PDB file of C-alpha atoms in Angstrom:
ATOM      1  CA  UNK Z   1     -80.668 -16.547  -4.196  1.00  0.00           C
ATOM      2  CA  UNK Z   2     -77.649 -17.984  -5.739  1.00  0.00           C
ATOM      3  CA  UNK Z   3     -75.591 -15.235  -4.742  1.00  0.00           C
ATOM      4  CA  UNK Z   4     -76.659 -16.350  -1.112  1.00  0.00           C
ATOM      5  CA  UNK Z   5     -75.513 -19.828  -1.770  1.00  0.00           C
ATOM      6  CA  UNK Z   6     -72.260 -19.254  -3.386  1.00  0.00           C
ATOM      7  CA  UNK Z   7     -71.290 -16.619  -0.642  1.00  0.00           C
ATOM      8  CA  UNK Z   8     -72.336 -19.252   2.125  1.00  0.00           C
ATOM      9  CA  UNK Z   9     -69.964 -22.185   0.051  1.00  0.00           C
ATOM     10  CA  UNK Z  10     -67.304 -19.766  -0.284  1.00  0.00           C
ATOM     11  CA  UNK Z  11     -67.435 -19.108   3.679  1.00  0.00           C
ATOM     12  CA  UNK Z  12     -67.433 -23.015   4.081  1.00  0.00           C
ATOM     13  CA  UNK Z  13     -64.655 -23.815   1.578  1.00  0.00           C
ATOM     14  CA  UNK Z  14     -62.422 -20.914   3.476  1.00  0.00           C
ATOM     15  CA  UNK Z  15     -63.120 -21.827   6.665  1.00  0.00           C
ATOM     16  CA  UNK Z  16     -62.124 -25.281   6.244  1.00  0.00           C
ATOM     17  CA  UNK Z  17     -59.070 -24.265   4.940  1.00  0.00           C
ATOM     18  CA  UNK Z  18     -58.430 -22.351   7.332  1.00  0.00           C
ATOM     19  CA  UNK Z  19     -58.875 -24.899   9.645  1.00  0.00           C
ATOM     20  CA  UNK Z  20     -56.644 -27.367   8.041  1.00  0.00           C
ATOM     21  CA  UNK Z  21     -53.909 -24.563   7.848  1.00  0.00           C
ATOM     22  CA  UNK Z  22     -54.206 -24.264  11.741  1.00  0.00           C
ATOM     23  CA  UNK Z  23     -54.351 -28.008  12.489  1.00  0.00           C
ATOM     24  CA  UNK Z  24     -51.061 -28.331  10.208  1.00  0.00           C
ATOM     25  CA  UNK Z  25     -49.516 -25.318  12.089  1.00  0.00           C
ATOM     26  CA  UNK Z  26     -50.383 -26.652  14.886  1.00  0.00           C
ATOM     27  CA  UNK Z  27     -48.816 -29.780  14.000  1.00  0.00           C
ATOM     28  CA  UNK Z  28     -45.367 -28.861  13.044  1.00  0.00           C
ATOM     29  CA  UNK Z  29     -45.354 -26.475  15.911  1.00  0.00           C
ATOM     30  CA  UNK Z  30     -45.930 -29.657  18.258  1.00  0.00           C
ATOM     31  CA  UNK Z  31     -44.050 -32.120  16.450  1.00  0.00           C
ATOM     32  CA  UNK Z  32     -40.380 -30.778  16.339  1.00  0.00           C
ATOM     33  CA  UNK Z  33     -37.385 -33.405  15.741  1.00  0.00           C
ATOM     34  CA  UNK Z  34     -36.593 -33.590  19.175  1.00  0.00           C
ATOM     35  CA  UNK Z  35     -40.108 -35.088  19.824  1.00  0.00           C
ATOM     36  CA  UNK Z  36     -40.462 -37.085  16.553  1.00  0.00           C
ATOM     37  CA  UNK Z  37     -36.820 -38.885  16.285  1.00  0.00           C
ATOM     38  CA  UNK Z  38     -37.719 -41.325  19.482  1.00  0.00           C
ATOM     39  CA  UNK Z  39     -41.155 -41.352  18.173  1.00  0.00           C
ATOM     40  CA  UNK Z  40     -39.771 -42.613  14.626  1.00  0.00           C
ATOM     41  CA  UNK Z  41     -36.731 -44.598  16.283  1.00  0.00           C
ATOM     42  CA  UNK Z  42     -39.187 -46.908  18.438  1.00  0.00           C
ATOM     43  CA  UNK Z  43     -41.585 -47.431  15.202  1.00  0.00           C
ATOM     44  CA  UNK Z  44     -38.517 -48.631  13.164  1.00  0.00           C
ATOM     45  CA  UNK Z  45     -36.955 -50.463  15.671  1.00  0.00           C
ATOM     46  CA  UNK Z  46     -40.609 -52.489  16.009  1.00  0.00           C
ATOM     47  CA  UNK Z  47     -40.777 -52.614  12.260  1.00  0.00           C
ATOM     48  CA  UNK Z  48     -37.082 -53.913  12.290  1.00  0.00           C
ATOM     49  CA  UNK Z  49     -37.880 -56.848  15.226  1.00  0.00           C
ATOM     50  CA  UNK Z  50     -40.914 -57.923  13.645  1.00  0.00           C
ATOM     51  CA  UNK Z  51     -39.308 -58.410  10.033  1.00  0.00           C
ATOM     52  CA  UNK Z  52     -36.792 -60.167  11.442  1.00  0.00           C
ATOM     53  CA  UNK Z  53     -38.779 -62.101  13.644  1.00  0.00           C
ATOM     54  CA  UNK Z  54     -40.775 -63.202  10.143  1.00  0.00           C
ATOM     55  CA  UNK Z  55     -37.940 -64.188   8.710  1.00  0.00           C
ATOM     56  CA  UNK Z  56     -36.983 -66.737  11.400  1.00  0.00           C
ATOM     57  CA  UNK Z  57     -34.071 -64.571  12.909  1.00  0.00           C
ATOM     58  CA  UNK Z  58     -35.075 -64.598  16.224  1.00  0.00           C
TER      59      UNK Z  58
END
């Protein structure tokens, strides 16, 4: 019976690993630097206005 159980947890713990490894994968594949540098630019350049905005600059 615990033999059952541990082989069923280990099938669980590697299969969710697995599935992180393709979501990640998946992820850089998508996500190359000529899709993430306007991504990243616009965020900053929000970041940027609205810090200076706090700050009374404009």
């Amino acid at each position: 019976m615990v033999k059952k159980i541990l082989k069923w947890a280990a099938c669980t713990v590697v299969g969710f690993i697995l599935l992180v490894a393709v979501a990640l994968t998946l992820i850089v594949w998508i996500m190359t630097p000529a899709r993430l540098t306007p991504i990243v630019a616009r965020v900053a350049n929000d970041a940027l206005e609205a810090m200076w905005a706090s700050v009374g600059g404009g």
